[in-house]
Amino acid sequence: MWQVVGHETAVALLDNSLKSGKLSHAYLFVGPPHVGKMTLALNLAQALNCEGDEKPCNACSSCQRIAGLKHADVQVIGINGRAEISIDQIREMERFVTLKPFEGRNRVFIIDGAEHLSPEAANCLLKTLEEPPPNVQLMLLTVNERLLWTTVHSRCQKLELRPLPILVVEQALIKRWEVAPERARVLAKLSSGCLGWAVGAFCDDQVLSERMERLSALLQLASEGRAERFTYAAQLASQFSRNRGAIREVLSLWVGWWRDLLLIKGGCRDFITNIDQETTLYREAGNYHFTGIKGFIESLQQAMEALVQNANPRLVLDVLMLNMPKRKGGLEA
Ligand SMILES: [Zn+2]
């Protein structure tokens, strides 16, 4: 009764380890945003505290409370709008690590966004990662394992969660969330295999309207001059310290858009992601040369990498704006 959709290898490994009593004391779940890392972590927390026969049963009071994040023995630690996970948060966690479980059999700590652990927080966590008390399970979730402290990484067993096949997302939306088939098809494509994004977009219209705003800004920028592009870069860069995830989302959306233009140029229409924007994509594809699109995708990937490496965001985004190709016969960039 594991609730997570797909990720069969990870589920089988955890299930077998659980049944044979050979769970690692600390797991690292690596995967893109909304791919299912938290769902899998909560599922394991349920399995460790389930009162039913087939664990996790997802029906007993313990499973239900864990799903609703209301179980006293399951804690989620995250950045919660701050720049990093602080040593105070980890010290607070360590205080609970030494206590016996309140209501279940195991204490579970989920560190969401483990790449944001401050150096002091990571250092503080090492001892628990090395020698956790009995009945304590740690799970660290990250979108970028390269940003994780090596000392932390080496003490965890890594499980990688990759995007699901689009058809799996589509079927899950129809069967489990009762999404109408045509809408499910579009959302599954737009999700790039990250079911959590598709469910979020189905439940909250804001997700899709924000995406449209970001795409509109991109289209607008393509026909504007340097001054407007630099103004946009400055706005984006100013958000960076507050919300790195939002910048990553914008740049990922851009990569997807320009990749779609490349696919249309190459006659591979069936593989495009932004299927709700097909008409615009065809129109835009005619405005650029193949090499210009390809070059800009590389620039976007370099920019994302540079931001991961903590380069100056304003500088990175300014360079990106300069590299955005000119429309054929369009305005001077
Ligand atoms: Zn249960």
Short mmCIF file of C-alpha atoms and ligand atoms in Angstrom, two decimals:
data_model
loop_
_atom_site.label_atom_id
_atom_site.label_comp_id
_atom_site.label_asym_id
_atom_site.label_seq_id
_atom_site.Cartn_x
_atom_site.Cartn_y
_atom_site.Cartn_z
CA MET A 1 0.00 0.00 0.00
CA TRP A 2 2.85 2.39 -0.69
CA GLN A 3 1.12 5.54 -1.86
CA VAL A 4 3.96 6.94 -3.92
CA VAL A 5 3.32 6.60 -7.67
CA GLY A 6 6.09 4.92 -9.68
CA HIS A 7 9.66 4.75 -8.27
CA GLU A 8 9.28 0.97 -8.09
CA THR A 9 12.98 0.27 -7.50
CA ALA A 10 13.21 2.60 -4.50
CA VAL A 11 9.96 1.27 -3.05
CA ALA A 12 11.05 -2.36 -3.51
CA LEU A 13 14.40 -1.67 -1.87
CA LEU A 14 12.82 0.08 1.13
CA ASP A 15 10.08 -2.54 1.47
CA ASN A 16 12.56 -5.44 1.39
CA SER A 17 14.92 -3.72 3.83
CA LEU A 18 12.01 -3.00 6.15
CA LYS A 19 10.78 -6.60 6.09
CA SER A 20 14.26 -8.01 6.64
CA GLY A 21 15.06 -5.47 9.37
CA LYS A 22 17.97 -4.09 7.37
CA LEU A 23 16.96 -0.49 6.81
CA SER A 24 19.82 1.95 6.62
CA HIS A 25 19.59 4.45 9.49
CA ALA A 26 19.84 7.37 7.08
CA TYR A 27 18.62 7.71 3.50
CA LEU A 28 19.25 10.46 0.99
CA PHE A 29 16.47 10.88 -1.57
CA VAL A 30 17.73 12.76 -4.62
CA GLY A 31 15.46 14.04 -7.38
CA PRO A 32 13.96 17.10 -9.07
CA PRO A 33 11.30 19.22 -7.32
CA HIS A 34 7.87 17.56 -7.00
CA VAL A 35 9.12 14.15 -8.19
CA GLY A 36 7.86 12.33 -5.06
CA LYS A 37 10.70 12.55 -2.50
CA MET A 38 8.49 13.77 0.37
CA THR A 39 5.70 11.30 -0.45
CA LEU A 40 8.20 8.44 -0.36
CA ALA A 41 9.72 9.71 2.91
CA LEU A 42 6.30 9.96 4.56
CA ASN A 43 5.43 6.49 3.25
CA LEU A 44 8.51 5.05 4.93
CA ALA A 45 7.65 6.93 8.12
CA GLN A 46 4.17 5.36 7.93
CA ALA A 47 5.60 1.89 7.33
CA LEU A 48 7.84 2.30 10.41
CA ASN A 49 4.91 3.22 12.65
CA CYS A 50 1.97 1.45 11.03
CA GLU A 51 -0.44 -0.51 13.23
CA GLY A 52 -1.83 -2.58 10.33
CA ASP A 53 -0.67 -5.93 8.98
CA GLU A 54 0.50 -4.83 5.54
CA LYS A 55 2.72 -1.83 6.26
CA PRO A 56 2.12 0.98 5.38
CA CYS A 57 -1.63 0.31 5.44
CA ASN A 58 -2.50 3.99 4.92
CA ALA A 59 -5.69 3.35 6.93
CA CYS A 60 -4.69 3.06 10.61
CA SER A 61 -4.69 6.15 12.79
CA SER A 62 -0.89 6.29 12.79
CA CYS A 63 -0.68 6.22 8.96
CA GLN A 64 -3.41 8.85 8.72
CA ARG A 65 -1.75 11.19 11.19
CA ILE A 66 1.62 10.87 9.46
CA ALA A 67 0.00 11.65 6.08
CA GLY A 68 -1.49 14.78 7.67
CA LEU A 69 1.85 15.69 9.33
CA LYS A 70 0.20 15.38 12.74
CA HIS A 71 2.17 12.49 14.23
CA ALA A 72 4.26 13.38 17.27
CA ASP A 73 7.13 11.10 16.24
CA VAL A 74 7.53 12.34 12.68
CA GLN A 75 9.21 15.71 12.19
CA VAL A 76 9.91 17.58 8.97
CA ILE A 77 12.75 20.10 9.10
CA GLY A 78 13.05 22.57 6.21
CA ILE A 79 14.24 26.04 5.31
CA ASN A 80 10.71 27.50 5.74
CA GLY A 81 11.40 30.67 3.76
CA ARG A 82 14.86 31.21 5.25
CA ALA A 83 18.16 31.02 3.36
CA GLU A 84 19.41 27.93 5.17
CA ILE A 85 18.66 25.22 7.71
CA SER A 86 20.24 26.56 10.87
CA ILE A 87 22.18 24.91 13.65
CA ASP A 88 19.34 25.85 16.03
CA GLN A 89 16.92 23.75 13.99
CA ILE A 90 19.28 20.77 14.08
CA ARG A 91 19.95 21.23 17.83
CA GLU A 92 16.19 21.25 18.42
CA MET A 93 15.92 18.06 16.35
CA GLU A 94 18.77 16.41 18.31
CA ARG A 95 16.89 17.12 21.53
CA PHE A 96 14.05 14.91 20.28
CA VAL A 97 16.38 12.28 18.79
CA THR A 98 17.40 11.14 22.28
CA LEU A 99 13.81 10.82 23.56
CA LYS A 100 11.79 7.63 23.25
CA PRO A 101 8.97 7.70 20.67
CA PHE A 102 5.85 9.38 22.08
CA GLU A 103 3.15 7.42 20.34
CA GLY A 104 4.68 5.19 17.68
CA ARG A 105 7.53 2.70 17.51
CA ASN A 106 10.05 4.84 15.65
CA ARG A 107 11.07 8.45 15.57
CA VAL A 108 11.48 9.77 12.04
CA PHE A 109 13.22 12.99 11.02
CA ILE A 110 12.88 14.25 7.45
CA ILE A 111 15.27 17.03 6.42
CA ASP A 112 13.76 18.65 3.34
CA GLY A 113 16.22 20.65 1.23
CA ALA A 114 19.29 19.10 2.87
CA GLU A 115 21.52 21.04 0.48
CA HIS A 116 20.59 24.13 2.51
CA LEU A 117 22.12 22.87 5.76
CA SER A 118 24.47 25.56 7.08
CA PRO A 119 28.06 24.37 7.74
CA GLU A 120 27.40 24.44 11.50
CA ALA A 121 24.08 22.59 11.09
CA ALA A 122 25.70 19.92 8.91
CA ASN A 123 28.49 19.49 11.43
CA CYS A 124 26.03 19.20 14.27
CA LEU A 125 24.10 16.52 12.38
CA LEU A 126 27.14 14.28 11.80
CA LYS A 127 27.11 12.47 15.12
CA THR A 128 23.45 11.47 14.79
CA LEU A 129 24.05 10.38 11.21
CA GLU A 130 26.98 8.28 12.38
CA GLU A 131 25.45 6.67 15.46
CA PRO A 132 21.71 7.24 15.65
CA PRO A 133 19.98 5.87 18.74
CA PRO A 134 17.80 2.77 18.16
CA ASN A 135 14.36 3.46 16.66
CA VAL A 136 15.51 6.64 14.96
CA GLN A 137 15.22 6.97 11.19
CA LEU A 138 16.66 9.89 9.25
CA MET A 139 15.76 10.88 5.72
CA LEU A 140 17.41 13.73 3.84
CA LEU A 141 15.79 15.08 0.68
CA THR A 142 17.63 17.11 -1.93
CA VAL A 143 17.25 18.38 -5.49
CA ASN A 144 21.01 18.76 -5.84
CA GLU A 145 23.28 16.31 -4.10
CA ARG A 146 26.39 18.12 -5.31
CA LEU A 147 25.57 20.95 -2.91
CA LEU A 148 25.41 18.59 0.03
CA TRP A 149 28.32 18.49 2.47
CA THR A 150 30.45 15.45 1.59
CA THR A 151 30.57 14.40 5.22
CA VAL A 152 26.76 14.30 5.30
CA HIS A 153 26.40 12.64 1.90
CA SER A 154 28.83 9.84 2.74
CA ARG A 155 26.85 8.86 5.83
CA CYS A 156 23.57 8.28 3.98
CA GLN A 157 22.35 5.61 1.59
CA LYS A 158 21.38 7.35 -1.62
CA LEU A 159 18.20 6.62 -3.57
CA GLU A 160 17.68 8.51 -6.80
CA LEU A 161 14.15 9.38 -7.93
CA ARG A 162 13.89 10.19 -11.62
CA PRO A 163 10.93 11.84 -13.41
CA LEU A 164 8.14 9.38 -14.16
CA PRO A 165 7.05 8.43 -17.68
CA ILE A 166 4.44 10.99 -18.87
CA LEU A 167 1.86 8.23 -19.32
CA VAL A 168 2.26 7.13 -15.69
CA VAL A 169 1.57 10.70 -14.51
CA GLU A 170 -1.43 10.97 -16.85
CA GLN A 171 -2.94 7.68 -15.64
CA ALA A 172 -2.36 8.57 -11.98
CA LEU A 173 -4.11 11.93 -12.47
CA ILE A 174 -7.12 10.22 -14.06
CA LYS A 175 -7.42 7.31 -11.64
CA ARG A 176 -6.40 8.79 -8.31
CA TRP A 177 -7.30 12.46 -8.67
CA GLU A 178 -10.19 11.99 -11.12
CA VAL A 179 -8.83 14.57 -13.54
CA ALA A 180 -10.65 14.68 -16.92
CA PRO A 181 -8.56 12.78 -19.53
CA GLU A 182 -7.73 15.77 -21.78
CA ARG A 183 -6.68 17.93 -18.82
CA ALA A 184 -4.67 15.03 -17.41
CA ARG A 185 -2.85 14.68 -20.74
CA VAL A 186 -1.88 18.37 -20.77
CA LEU A 187 -0.87 18.52 -17.09
CA ALA A 188 1.18 15.32 -17.39
CA LYS A 189 3.10 16.78 -20.34
CA LEU A 190 3.67 20.11 -18.59
CA SER A 191 4.89 18.31 -15.45
CA SER A 192 7.84 16.71 -17.27
CA GLY A 193 7.20 13.59 -15.21
CA CYS A 194 6.99 15.28 -11.80
CA LEU A 195 3.60 14.16 -10.53
CA GLY A 196 3.59 16.53 -7.55
CA TRP A 197 3.72 19.50 -9.92
CA ALA A 198 0.79 18.16 -11.95
CA VAL A 199 -1.30 17.56 -8.82
CA GLY A 200 -0.40 21.04 -7.55
CA ALA A 201 -1.44 22.59 -10.86
CA PHE A 202 -4.71 20.65 -10.79
CA CYS A 203 -5.54 21.73 -7.23
CA ASP A 204 -4.35 25.35 -7.47
CA ASP A 205 -4.99 27.53 -10.55
CA GLN A 206 -2.26 29.88 -9.35
CA VAL A 207 0.41 27.38 -10.47
CA LEU A 208 -0.66 27.59 -14.12
CA SER A 209 -1.30 31.33 -14.07
CA GLU A 210 2.19 31.91 -12.63
CA ARG A 211 3.63 29.73 -15.39
CA MET A 212 1.79 31.80 -18.00
CA GLU A 213 3.10 35.04 -16.48
CA ARG A 214 6.65 33.70 -16.66
CA LEU A 215 6.23 32.58 -20.26
CA SER A 216 4.72 35.97 -21.21
CA ALA A 217 7.71 37.72 -19.66
CA LEU A 218 10.02 35.46 -21.67
CA LEU A 219 8.22 36.23 -24.95
CA GLN A 220 8.21 39.92 -24.16
CA LEU A 221 11.94 39.91 -23.41
CA ALA A 222 12.70 38.21 -26.72
CA SER A 223 11.55 41.31 -28.56
CA GLU A 224 12.98 43.90 -26.19
CA GLY A 225 16.30 45.72 -26.12
CA ARG A 226 19.19 45.45 -23.71
CA ALA A 227 17.90 48.02 -21.22
CA GLU A 228 14.63 46.12 -20.64
CA ARG A 229 16.45 42.79 -20.46
CA PHE A 230 18.90 44.09 -17.85
CA THR A 231 16.01 45.51 -15.82
CA TYR A 232 14.39 42.06 -15.83
CA ALA A 233 17.73 40.43 -14.89
CA ALA A 234 18.05 42.85 -11.95
CA GLN A 235 14.52 41.99 -10.75
CA LEU A 236 15.21 38.28 -10.99
CA ALA A 237 18.61 38.58 -9.29
CA SER A 238 17.10 40.54 -6.39
CA GLN A 239 14.87 37.54 -5.60
CA PHE A 240 17.79 35.12 -5.58
CA SER A 241 18.83 35.44 -1.95
CA ARG A 242 15.21 35.10 -0.78
CA ASN A 243 14.02 32.36 -3.08
CA ARG A 244 16.53 30.34 -5.04
CA GLY A 245 13.87 27.78 -5.93
CA ALA A 246 11.81 30.38 -7.81
CA ILE A 247 14.77 31.37 -10.02
CA ARG A 248 15.50 27.73 -10.73
CA GLU A 249 11.84 27.27 -11.73
CA VAL A 250 11.99 30.26 -14.10
CA LEU A 251 15.19 29.07 -15.77
CA SER A 252 13.92 25.47 -16.00
CA LEU A 253 10.77 26.77 -17.66
CA TRP A 254 12.95 28.69 -20.13
CA VAL A 255 15.05 25.60 -20.89
CA GLY A 256 11.83 23.67 -21.56
CA TRP A 257 10.52 26.43 -23.84
CA TRP A 258 13.69 26.74 -25.93
CA ARG A 259 14.04 22.96 -26.05
CA ASP A 260 10.50 22.82 -27.48
CA LEU A 261 11.51 25.36 -30.17
CA LEU A 262 14.45 23.12 -31.06
CA LEU A 263 12.20 20.04 -31.23
CA ILE A 264 9.76 21.83 -33.53
CA LYS A 265 12.62 22.95 -35.77
CA GLY A 266 13.79 19.33 -35.86
CA GLY A 267 10.30 18.03 -36.72
CA CYS A 268 9.83 16.24 -33.38
CA ARG A 269 6.51 17.77 -32.38
CA ASP A 270 5.39 14.72 -30.36
CA PHE A 271 8.10 15.32 -27.75
CA ILE A 272 7.35 18.95 -26.86
CA THR A 273 6.50 19.79 -23.22
CA ASN A 274 4.44 22.98 -23.53
CA ILE A 275 1.66 21.40 -25.56
CA ASP A 276 -0.88 24.05 -24.54
CA GLN A 277 1.28 26.66 -26.34
CA GLU A 278 1.80 24.79 -29.58
CA THR A 279 0.59 27.59 -31.87
CA THR A 280 2.90 30.15 -30.23
CA LEU A 281 5.79 27.69 -30.29
CA TYR A 282 5.38 27.15 -34.05
CA ARG A 283 5.24 30.91 -34.63
CA GLU A 284 8.29 31.53 -32.46
CA ALA A 285 10.29 28.67 -33.95
CA GLY A 286 10.10 30.45 -37.30
CA ASN A 287 11.72 33.52 -35.71
CA TYR A 288 15.04 31.89 -34.80
CA HIS A 289 17.89 29.99 -36.37
CA PHE A 290 18.56 26.45 -35.14
CA THR A 291 22.06 27.37 -33.92
CA GLY A 292 20.76 30.40 -32.01
CA ILE A 293 18.26 28.27 -30.08
CA LYS A 294 20.81 25.55 -29.38
CA GLY A 295 23.36 28.11 -28.19
CA PHE A 296 20.89 29.74 -25.84
CA ILE A 297 19.91 26.42 -24.27
CA GLU A 298 23.60 25.89 -23.51
CA SER A 299 23.78 29.41 -22.03
CA LEU A 300 20.78 28.65 -19.83
CA GLN A 301 22.37 25.43 -18.59
CA GLN A 302 25.62 27.25 -17.88
CA ALA A 303 23.73 29.97 -16.00
CA MET A 304 21.91 27.40 -13.86
CA GLU A 305 25.19 25.66 -13.08
CA ALA A 306 26.87 28.98 -12.22
CA LEU A 307 24.05 29.85 -9.81
CA VAL A 308 24.44 26.46 -8.15
CA GLN A 309 28.15 27.28 -7.73
CA ASN A 310 27.18 30.54 -6.00
CA ALA A 311 28.29 32.88 -8.79
CA ASN A 312 27.04 36.48 -8.62
CA PRO A 313 23.38 36.16 -9.73
CA ARG A 314 23.21 39.65 -11.28
CA LEU A 315 26.29 38.98 -13.38
CA VAL A 316 25.07 35.51 -14.45
CA LEU A 317 21.65 36.81 -15.47
CA ASP A 318 23.08 39.85 -17.30
CA VAL A 319 25.28 37.52 -19.39
CA LEU A 320 22.26 35.33 -20.05
CA MET A 321 20.28 38.31 -21.33
CA LEU A 322 23.11 39.22 -23.68
CA ASN A 323 23.15 35.65 -25.01
CA MET A 324 19.42 35.50 -25.71
CA PRO A 325 19.22 35.22 -29.50
CA LYS A 326 17.73 37.96 -31.65
CA ARG A 327 14.51 37.29 -33.49
CA LYS A 328 15.02 37.16 -37.26
CA GLY A 329 14.30 40.66 -38.44
CA GLY A 330 13.35 41.59 -34.87
CA LEU A 331 14.57 44.40 -32.68
CA GLU A 332 18.23 44.83 -31.87
CA ALA A 333 18.89 43.05 -28.62
ZN ZN B 1 -1.04 1.92 8.92
#
